[in-house]
mmCIF file of C-alpha atoms in Angstrom:
data_model
loop_
_atom_site.group_PDB
_atom_site.id
_atom_site.type_symbol
_atom_site.label_atom_id
_atom_site.label_comp_id
_atom_site.label_asym_id
_atom_site.label_seq_id
_atom_site.Cartn_x
_atom_site.Cartn_y
_atom_site.Cartn_z
ATOM 1 C CA MET W 829 111.954 134.054 103.653
ATOM 2 C CA ARG W 830 115.432 135.577 103.205
ATOM 3 C CA TYR W 831 117.014 136.929 100.040
ATOM 4 C CA ALA W 832 120.128 134.903 99.175
ATOM 5 C CA PRO W 833 121.227 135.664 95.576
ATOM 6 C CA GLY W 834 123.918 132.974 95.316
ATOM 7 C CA LYS W 835 121.804 130.204 96.827
ATOM 8 C CA ASP W 836 118.737 131.256 94.837
ATOM 9 C CA ALA W 837 120.731 131.304 91.579
ATOM 10 C CA ARG W 838 121.963 127.753 92.160
ATOM 11 C CA TRP W 839 118.419 126.647 92.994
ATOM 12 C CA LEU W 840 117.025 128.116 89.767
ATOM 13 C CA LEU W 841 119.844 126.928 87.472
ATOM 14 C CA LEU W 842 118.979 123.356 88.414
ATOM 15 C CA ARG W 843 115.409 123.942 87.200
ATOM 16 C CA PRO W 844 115.591 125.039 83.539
ATOM 17 C CA TRP W 845 111.916 124.178 83.054
ATOM 18 C CA ILE W 846 111.165 127.061 85.435
ATOM 19 C CA TYR W 847 113.588 129.772 84.358
ATOM 20 C CA LEU W 848 113.743 129.337 80.568
ATOM 21 C CA PRO W 849 110.039 130.085 79.836
ATOM 22 C CA ARG W 850 110.064 132.942 82.346
ATOM 23 C CA LEU W 851 113.300 134.399 80.929
ATOM 24 C CA PHE W 852 111.846 134.335 77.420
ATOM 25 C CA GLN W 853 108.649 136.025 78.693
ATOM 26 C CA ILE W 854 110.608 138.822 80.400
ATOM 27 C CA ILE W 855 112.912 139.470 77.432
ATOM 28 C CA TRP W 856 109.994 139.439 74.984
ATOM 29 C CA ALA W 857 107.925 141.861 77.058
ATOM 30 C CA LEU W 858 110.784 144.268 77.771
ATOM 31 C CA THR W 859 111.977 144.197 74.154
ATOM 32 C CA GLY W 860 108.498 145.128 72.928
ATOM 33 C CA LEU W 861 108.331 147.950 75.479
ATOM 34 C CA VAL W 862 111.752 149.332 74.522
ATOM 35 C CA VAL W 863 110.893 149.244 70.815
ATOM 36 C CA SER W 864 107.649 151.131 71.468
ATOM 37 C CA LEU W 865 109.482 153.761 73.509
ATOM 38 C CA LEU W 866 112.210 154.199 70.897
ATOM 39 C CA LEU W 867 109.737 154.541 68.020
ATOM 40 C CA ARG W 868 107.157 156.805 69.688
ATOM 41 C CA GLY W 869 108.766 158.180 72.821
ATOM 42 C CA ARG W 870 109.681 161.558 71.274
ATOM 43 C CA SER W 871 106.201 162.179 69.880
ATOM 44 C CA LYS W 872 104.539 165.487 70.828
ATOM 45 C CA ASP W 873 101.061 163.971 70.440
ATOM 46 C CA SER W 874 99.438 163.670 73.881
ATOM 47 C CA GLU W 875 97.321 160.692 72.772
ATOM 48 C CA VAL W 876 100.463 158.817 71.688
ATOM 49 C CA GLN W 877 102.027 159.488 75.083
ATOM 50 C CA ARG W 878 98.909 158.237 76.879
ATOM 51 C CA LYS W 879 99.048 155.019 74.868
ATOM 52 C CA LEU W 880 102.734 154.599 75.715
ATOM 53 C CA ALA W 881 101.950 155.114 79.400
ATOM 54 C CA ARG W 882 99.240 152.446 79.223
ATOM 55 C CA THR W 883 101.683 150.113 77.447
ATOM 56 C CA LEU W 884 104.237 150.652 80.209
ATOM 57 C CA LEU W 885 101.586 150.038 82.872
ATOM 58 C CA ARG W 886 100.300 146.903 81.178
ATOM 59 C CA THR W 887 103.816 145.491 80.657
ATOM 60 C CA LEU W 888 104.857 145.965 84.284
ATOM 61 C CA THR W 889 101.537 144.610 85.582
ATOM 62 C CA ASN W 890 101.729 141.501 83.412
ATOM 63 C CA LEU W 891 105.330 140.793 84.464
ATOM 64 C CA GLY W 892 104.339 140.550 88.117
ATOM 65 C CA PRO W 893 105.289 141.790 91.603
ATOM 66 C CA CYS W 894 109.013 142.542 91.127
ATOM 67 C CA PHE W 895 108.384 144.680 88.056
ATOM 68 C CA ILE W 896 105.331 146.333 89.600
ATOM 69 C CA LYS W 897 107.569 147.404 92.509
ATOM 70 C CA VAL W 898 109.942 149.064 90.049
ATOM 71 C CA GLY W 899 106.988 150.856 88.473
ATOM 72 C CA GLN W 900 105.794 152.007 91.912
ATOM 73 C CA ALA W 901 109.178 153.580 92.555
ATOM 74 C CA LEU W 902 109.056 155.346 89.181
ATOM 75 C CA SER W 903 105.518 156.599 89.872
ATOM 76 C CA THR W 904 106.876 158.924 92.562
ATOM 77 C CA ARG W 905 109.720 160.292 90.420
ATOM 78 C CA PRO W 906 108.553 163.127 88.144
ATOM 79 C CA ASP W 907 112.239 163.961 87.675
ATOM 80 C CA LEU W 908 112.712 160.644 85.828
ATOM 81 C CA ILE W 909 109.301 159.956 84.258
ATOM 82 C CA ARG W 910 107.194 162.192 82.041
ATOM 83 C CA ARG W 911 104.439 163.933 83.966
ATOM 84 C CA ASP W 912 101.769 162.574 81.604
ATOM 85 C CA TRP W 913 102.912 159.003 82.358
ATOM 86 C CA LEU W 914 102.691 159.364 86.122
ATOM 87 C CA ASP W 915 98.895 159.232 86.253
ATOM 88 C CA GLU W 916 98.978 155.749 84.744
ATOM 89 C CA LEU W 917 101.868 154.517 86.890
ATOM 90 C CA THR W 918 100.161 155.597 90.125
ATOM 91 C CA LYS W 919 97.638 152.806 89.443
ATOM 92 C CA LEU W 920 100.430 150.397 90.406
ATOM 93 C CA GLN W 921 100.231 151.633 94.000
ATOM 94 C CA ASP W 922 96.882 150.087 94.947
ATOM 95 C CA ASP W 923 94.745 149.752 91.822
ATOM 96 C CA LEU W 924 95.961 146.425 90.423
ATOM 97 C CA PRO W 925 93.867 143.384 89.496
ATOM 98 C CA SER W 926 92.921 141.424 92.617
ATOM 99 C CA PHE W 927 93.500 137.697 93.000
ATOM 100 C CA ASP W 928 90.731 135.157 93.582
ATOM 101 C CA HIS W 929 88.654 135.830 96.701
ATOM 102 C CA ALA W 930 88.433 132.124 97.540
ATOM 103 C CA ILE W 931 92.239 131.952 97.700
ATOM 104 C CA ALA W 932 92.262 134.973 100.033
ATOM 105 C CA LEU W 933 89.739 133.265 102.352
ATOM 106 C CA GLN W 934 91.807 130.079 102.314
ATOM 107 C CA THR W 935 94.952 132.059 103.221
ATOM 108 C CA VAL W 936 93.174 133.735 106.147
ATOM 109 C CA GLU W 937 91.922 130.383 107.425
ATOM 110 C CA GLU W 938 95.335 128.708 107.106
ATOM 111 C CA GLU W 939 97.188 131.575 108.774
ATOM 112 C CA LEU W 940 94.728 132.412 111.557
ATOM 113 C CA GLY W 941 93.401 128.919 112.189
ATOM 114 C CA ALA W 942 89.687 129.663 111.758
ATOM 115 C CA PRO W 943 87.231 130.636 108.994
ATOM 116 C CA VAL W 944 86.542 134.347 108.494
ATOM 117 C CA GLU W 945 82.965 133.919 109.770
ATOM 118 C CA GLN W 946 84.329 133.160 113.234
ATOM 119 C CA LEU W 947 87.032 135.832 113.201
ATOM 120 C CA PHE W 948 85.049 138.759 111.785
ATOM 121 C CA GLU W 949 81.486 139.923 112.116
ATOM 122 C CA ASP W 950 81.531 141.154 108.522
ATOM 123 C CA PHE W 951 84.072 140.256 105.829
ATOM 124 C CA PRO W 952 83.393 141.570 102.289
ATOM 125 C CA ASP W 953 83.560 139.567 99.078
ATOM 126 C CA VAL W 954 85.639 142.202 97.278
ATOM 127 C CA PRO W 955 88.866 143.932 98.408
ATOM 128 C CA VAL W 956 88.988 147.721 98.594
ATOM 129 C CA ALA W 957 92.513 147.820 97.153
ATOM 130 C CA ALA W 958 94.973 145.466 95.465
ATOM 131 C CA ALA W 959 98.702 146.094 95.297
ATOM 132 C CA SER W 960 101.783 144.223 94.118
ATOM 133 C CA LEU W 961 102.151 141.878 97.094
ATOM 134 C CA GLY W 962 98.643 141.624 98.519
ATOM 135 C CA GLN W 963 95.120 142.971 98.672
ATOM 136 C CA VAL W 964 93.238 144.766 101.444
ATOM 137 C CA TYR W 965 89.725 144.143 102.772
ATOM 138 C CA LYS W 966 87.687 146.485 104.954
ATOM 139 C CA ALA W 967 86.261 144.121 107.561
ATOM 140 C CA ARG W 968 84.345 144.598 110.793
ATOM 141 C CA LEU W 969 85.154 142.998 114.103
ATOM 142 C CA HIS W 970 82.577 142.145 116.729
ATOM 143 C CA GLY W 971 81.653 145.425 118.372
ATOM 144 C CA GLN W 972 81.476 147.614 115.246
ATOM 145 C CA HIS W 973 85.258 148.075 115.044
ATOM 146 C CA TRP W 974 86.458 148.408 111.440
ATOM 147 C CA VAL W 975 89.823 146.970 110.432
ATOM 148 C CA ALA W 976 92.021 146.652 107.343
ATOM 149 C CA VAL W 977 92.918 143.043 106.563
ATOM 150 C CA LYS W 978 95.859 142.635 104.206
ATOM 151 C CA VAL W 979 96.127 139.199 102.597
ATOM 152 C CA GLN W 980 99.244 138.197 100.708
ATOM 153 C CA ARG W 981 99.147 137.053 97.090
ATOM 154 C CA PRO W 982 99.557 133.285 96.623
ATOM 155 C CA ASN W 983 102.924 131.628 95.962
ATOM 156 C CA LEU W 984 104.690 134.957 96.421
ATOM 157 C CA ALA W 985 108.006 133.750 97.883
ATOM 158 C CA PHE W 986 108.550 131.433 94.896
ATOM 159 C CA ILE W 987 107.683 134.161 92.369
ATOM 160 C CA LEU W 988 110.006 136.715 93.982
ATOM 161 C CA ARG W 989 112.896 134.251 94.297
ATOM 162 C CA ARG W 990 112.602 133.190 90.651
ATOM 163 C CA ASP W 991 112.282 136.700 89.241
ATOM 164 C CA MET W 992 114.997 138.268 91.401
ATOM 165 C CA VAL W 993 117.536 135.751 90.081
ATOM 166 C CA LEU W 994 116.577 136.592 86.502
ATOM 167 C CA ILE W 995 116.477 140.359 87.097
ATOM 168 C CA ARG W 996 119.888 140.271 88.758
ATOM 169 C CA THR W 997 121.365 138.195 85.942
ATOM 170 C CA LEU W 998 120.000 140.499 83.236
ATOM 171 C CA GLY W 999 121.038 143.577 85.227
ATOM 172 C CA VAL W 1000 124.630 142.447 85.772
ATOM 173 C CA LEU W 1001 125.006 141.344 82.137
ATOM 174 C CA GLY W 1002 123.488 144.586 80.837
ATOM 175 C CA ALA W 1003 125.232 146.984 83.242
ATOM 176 C CA PRO W 1004 128.340 147.566 81.052
ATOM 177 C CA PHE W 1005 126.104 148.791 78.223
ATOM 178 C CA LEU W 1006 124.170 151.276 80.347
ATOM 179 C CA PRO W 1007 125.153 154.891 81.060
ATOM 180 C CA LEU W 1008 127.561 155.101 84.003
ATOM 181 C CA ASN W 1009 124.991 156.590 86.378
ATOM 182 C CA LEU W 1010 122.648 153.648 85.707
ATOM 183 C CA GLY W 1011 125.057 150.727 85.318
ATOM 184 C CA PHE W 1012 127.504 151.446 88.122
ATOM 185 C CA GLY W 1013 126.807 149.244 91.137
ATOM 186 C CA LEU W 1014 123.622 147.874 89.585
ATOM 187 C CA GLY W 1015 124.136 144.436 91.136
ATOM 188 C CA GLU W 1016 124.305 145.940 94.637
ATOM 189 C CA ILE W 1017 121.197 148.043 93.968
ATOM 190 C CA ILE W 1018 119.287 144.938 92.829
ATOM 191 C CA ASP W 1019 120.440 143.028 95.933
ATOM 192 C CA GLU W 1020 119.171 145.818 98.195
ATOM 193 C CA PHE W 1021 115.862 145.732 96.292
ATOM 194 C CA GLY W 1022 115.646 141.955 96.759
ATOM 195 C CA ARG W 1023 116.360 142.114 100.489
ATOM 196 C CA SER W 1024 113.655 144.710 101.010
ATOM 197 C CA LEU W 1025 111.134 142.656 99.015
ATOM 198 C CA PHE W 1026 111.668 139.552 101.141
ATOM 199 C CA GLU W 1027 111.348 141.579 104.331
ATOM 200 C CA GLU W 1028 108.127 143.051 102.976
ATOM 201 C CA ILE W 1029 106.410 139.679 102.531
ATOM 202 C CA ASP W 1030 106.929 138.751 106.194
ATOM 203 C CA TYR W 1031 103.912 140.339 107.874
ATOM 204 C CA TYR W 1032 105.265 139.521 111.342
ATOM 205 C CA CYS W 1033 108.126 141.858 110.483
ATOM 206 C CA GLU W 1034 105.708 144.494 109.206
ATOM 207 C CA ALA W 1035 103.666 144.302 112.417
ATOM 208 C CA ASP W 1036 106.844 144.875 114.453
ATOM 209 C CA ASN W 1037 107.738 147.814 112.195
ATOM 210 C CA ALA W 1038 104.298 149.398 112.622
ATOM 211 C CA GLU W 1039 104.442 149.164 116.402
ATOM 212 C CA ARG W 1040 107.965 150.598 116.554
ATOM 213 C CA PHE W 1041 107.008 153.438 114.217
ATOM 214 C CA SER W 1042 103.847 154.109 116.221
ATOM 215 C CA ALA W 1043 105.851 154.428 119.448
ATOM 216 C CA LEU W 1044 108.023 157.148 117.877
ATOM 217 C CA PHE W 1045 104.976 159.302 117.090
ATOM 218 C CA ALA W 1046 102.896 158.372 120.144
ATOM 219 C CA ASP W 1047 102.938 161.955 121.456
ATOM 220 C CA ASN W 1048 102.413 163.612 118.078
ATOM 221 C CA PRO W 1049 98.693 164.301 117.415
ATOM 222 C CA ALA W 1050 99.417 165.275 113.794
ATOM 223 C CA VAL W 1051 100.677 161.780 112.827
ATOM 224 C CA THR W 1052 98.490 158.665 113.082
ATOM 225 C CA ILE W 1053 99.685 155.069 112.813
ATOM 226 C CA PRO W 1054 97.115 152.223 112.627
ATOM 227 C CA LYS W 1055 97.036 149.808 115.556
ATOM 228 C CA VAL W 1056 98.093 146.229 114.816
ATOM 229 C CA GLU W 1057 95.598 143.517 115.789
ATOM 230 C CA ARG W 1058 98.102 140.866 116.833
ATOM 231 C CA LEU W 1059 95.547 138.079 117.391
ATOM 232 C CA LEU W 1060 94.364 138.488 113.779
ATOM 233 C CA SER W 1061 97.808 138.746 112.171
ATOM 234 C CA ALA W 1062 100.281 136.136 110.960
ATOM 235 C CA ARG W 1063 103.036 135.752 108.376
ATOM 236 C CA ARG W 1064 100.713 136.199 105.378
ATOM 237 C CA VAL W 1065 97.797 138.095 106.961
ATOM 238 C CA LEU W 1066 98.023 141.478 108.694
ATOM 239 C CA THR W 1067 95.107 143.172 110.431
ATOM 240 C CA THR W 1068 95.232 146.791 111.594
ATOM 241 C CA SER W 1069 92.727 149.447 112.592
ATOM 242 C CA TRP W 1070 90.988 151.103 109.645
ATOM 243 C CA ILE W 1071 92.150 154.595 108.645
ATOM 244 C CA HIS W 1072 89.270 156.890 107.680
ATOM 245 C CA GLY W 1073 91.035 159.403 105.465
ATOM 246 C CA THR W 1074 91.662 160.763 101.978
ATOM 247 C CA LYS W 1075 94.599 159.551 99.916
ATOM 248 C CA MET W 1076 97.137 162.285 99.289
ATOM 249 C CA ARG W 1077 97.091 162.172 95.516
ATOM 250 C CA ASP W 1078 94.801 164.879 94.227
ATOM 251 C CA ARG W 1079 94.892 168.422 95.588
ATOM 252 C CA GLN W 1080 91.337 169.099 94.365
ATOM 253 C CA GLU W 1081 90.022 166.032 96.198
ATOM 254 C CA LEU W 1082 91.697 167.228 99.389
ATOM 255 C CA LYS W 1083 90.078 170.647 99.026
ATOM 256 C CA ALA W 1084 86.696 169.029 98.363
ATOM 257 C CA GLN W 1085 87.062 167.290 101.749
ATOM 258 C CA ARG W 1086 87.834 170.703 103.339
ATOM 259 C CA LEU W 1087 91.426 169.683 104.019
ATOM 260 C CA ASN W 1088 94.358 172.106 103.927
ATOM 261 C CA PRO W 1089 97.121 170.937 101.511
ATOM 262 C CA PRO W 1090 99.852 173.320 102.823
ATOM 263 C CA ALA W 1091 99.245 172.116 106.394
ATOM 264 C CA LEU W 1092 99.412 168.482 105.251
ATOM 265 C CA ILE W 1093 102.638 169.146 103.334
ATOM 266 C CA ARG W 1094 104.115 170.763 106.434
ATOM 267 C CA THR W 1095 103.342 167.684 108.523
ATOM 268 C CA GLY W 1096 104.727 165.384 105.836
ATOM 269 C CA VAL W 1097 108.002 167.312 105.599
ATOM 270 C CA ILE W 1098 108.472 167.666 109.360
ATOM 271 C CA SER W 1099 107.628 164.031 110.123
ATOM 272 C CA GLY W 1100 109.973 162.913 107.342
ATOM 273 C CA LEU W 1101 112.824 164.985 108.745
ATOM 274 C CA GLN W 1102 112.105 163.663 112.246
ATOM 275 C CA GLN W 1103 112.335 160.093 111.000
ATOM 276 C CA LEU W 1104 115.628 160.700 109.225
ATOM 277 C CA LEU W 1105 117.414 163.145 111.512
ATOM 278 C CA GLU W 1106 115.901 162.600 114.969
ATOM 279 C CA TYR W 1107 114.725 158.979 115.209
ATOM 280 C CA GLY W 1108 117.058 157.320 112.704
ATOM 281 C CA TYR W 1109 114.200 154.992 111.649
ATOM 282 C CA PHE W 1110 112.074 155.841 108.642
ATOM 283 C CA HIS W 1111 109.266 154.770 106.344
ATOM 284 C CA ALA W 1112 111.029 153.787 103.125
ATOM 285 C CA ASP W 1113 107.975 153.627 100.844
ATOM 286 C CA PRO W 1114 106.024 156.890 101.393
ATOM 287 C CA HIS W 1115 104.199 156.992 98.040
ATOM 288 C CA PRO W 1116 100.730 158.632 97.883
ATOM 289 C CA GLY W 1117 98.975 155.274 98.272
ATOM 290 C CA ASN W 1118 100.563 154.884 101.717
ATOM 291 C CA LEU W 1119 99.699 158.358 103.035
ATOM 292 C CA PHE W 1120 96.245 159.517 104.117
ATOM 293 C CA ALA W 1121 95.026 163.001 104.965
ATOM 294 C CA LEU W 1122 92.822 163.082 108.054
ATOM 295 C CA SER W 1123 90.376 165.711 109.225
ATOM 296 C CA GLY W 1124 91.444 168.228 111.840
ATOM 297 C CA GLN W 1125 94.528 170.345 112.398
ATOM 298 C CA THR W 1126 96.955 170.875 115.277
ATOM 299 C CA GLY W 1127 98.238 174.435 115.074
ATOM 300 C CA ASP W 1128 99.646 174.834 111.566
ATOM 301 C CA LEU W 1129 100.054 171.067 111.116
ATOM 302 C CA GLY W 1130 97.574 168.957 109.170
ATOM 303 C CA HIS W 1131 96.759 165.432 110.311
ATOM 304 C CA VAL W 1132 98.450 162.645 108.339
ATOM 305 C CA ALA W 1133 98.289 158.847 108.638
ATOM 306 C CA TYR W 1134 100.965 156.431 107.443
ATOM 307 C CA VAL W 1135 100.099 152.870 106.377
ATOM 308 C CA ASP W 1136 102.028 149.884 104.968
ATOM 309 C CA PHE W 1137 105.186 149.338 106.993
ATOM 310 C CA GLY W 1138 106.737 146.541 104.945
ATOM 311 C CA MET W 1139 109.628 148.721 103.798
ATOM 312 C CA MET W 1140 111.339 150.458 106.709
ATOM 313 C CA ASP W 1141 114.986 151.279 107.218
ATOM 314 C CA SER W 1142 117.408 152.719 109.749
ATOM 315 C CA ILE W 1143 120.258 155.164 109.533
ATOM 316 C CA SER W 1144 123.299 154.943 111.812
ATOM 317 C CA ASN W 1145 123.870 157.547 114.494
ATOM 318 C CA SER W 1146 127.063 158.753 112.834
ATOM 319 C CA ASP W 1147 125.331 159.219 109.465
ATOM 320 C CA ARG W 1148 122.342 160.849 111.154
ATOM 321 C CA LEU W 1149 124.591 163.345 112.939
ATOM 322 C CA THR W 1150 126.508 164.032 109.725
ATOM 323 C CA LEU W 1151 123.273 164.782 107.889
ATOM 324 C CA THR W 1152 122.007 166.964 110.724
ATOM 325 C CA GLY W 1153 125.273 168.921 110.769
ATOM 326 C CA ALA W 1154 125.084 169.411 107.010
ATOM 327 C CA VAL W 1155 121.521 170.728 107.258
ATOM 328 C CA VAL W 1156 122.461 173.084 110.107
#
């Protein structure tokens, strides 16, 4: 469950029947994508750009979790990606194809030690969302209490270990041919990405993160953190209270729910600065799929809920004070 690039590389090199077909698949897919972008990327035709965006989405989705994570990061960067591509890439946040429901039920039973019929009063046949590493069900506990049950995709540790070795190899070999701002330190960037991925697939770690994050905002009525159901959580299954809110993607949808976008933005900015400059512990994956707008308002602050605490990070006191001094 730990990222170890050297050890993982030795493990994979001894298994050419695993890495050779996968390496060919990755190179083939990325080559086709690059050719499409080079040939049609400068087109002014909006329909051409929509097709390119769908090609990018399809390529990343087909290549699996590691590449989907890269696409998720790009989906929040309008400074790097064309605005008309972002709508397609946001589908990588929680609108991916789900895996087989029977496998999800088997994972729950293996991890929690009992069938879902005993653990939940109502457990649906279809997830409400599917992301790169797992899918989420809206289930009901005994007593009418609704919860979100996140179930990890099958065989995930193997897939991540295999693909991270190949991505790192291709990245290090290709770095000298990239522009300086992209190629410099690419190996270290990939290693940081790999470490965060392996932390993210340990749901015990995510449960600890959620409870620590919740304690920081315990006295803040504008920020809501779902409660972890420890008895229904394990390494590959995480159960938390259900958040009844509106995803912070579409301004018109927020207005239709009688929510106040400027107040929500204010809460998002202030809570983000608190995490970075006051607490030194922050949510490292705050894309729109992980932020919900809630009803109500406290003064000029809208009510916001954070979810998905797989990617968290800390900043040292010295760096935090340096940043604070710079802002002041």
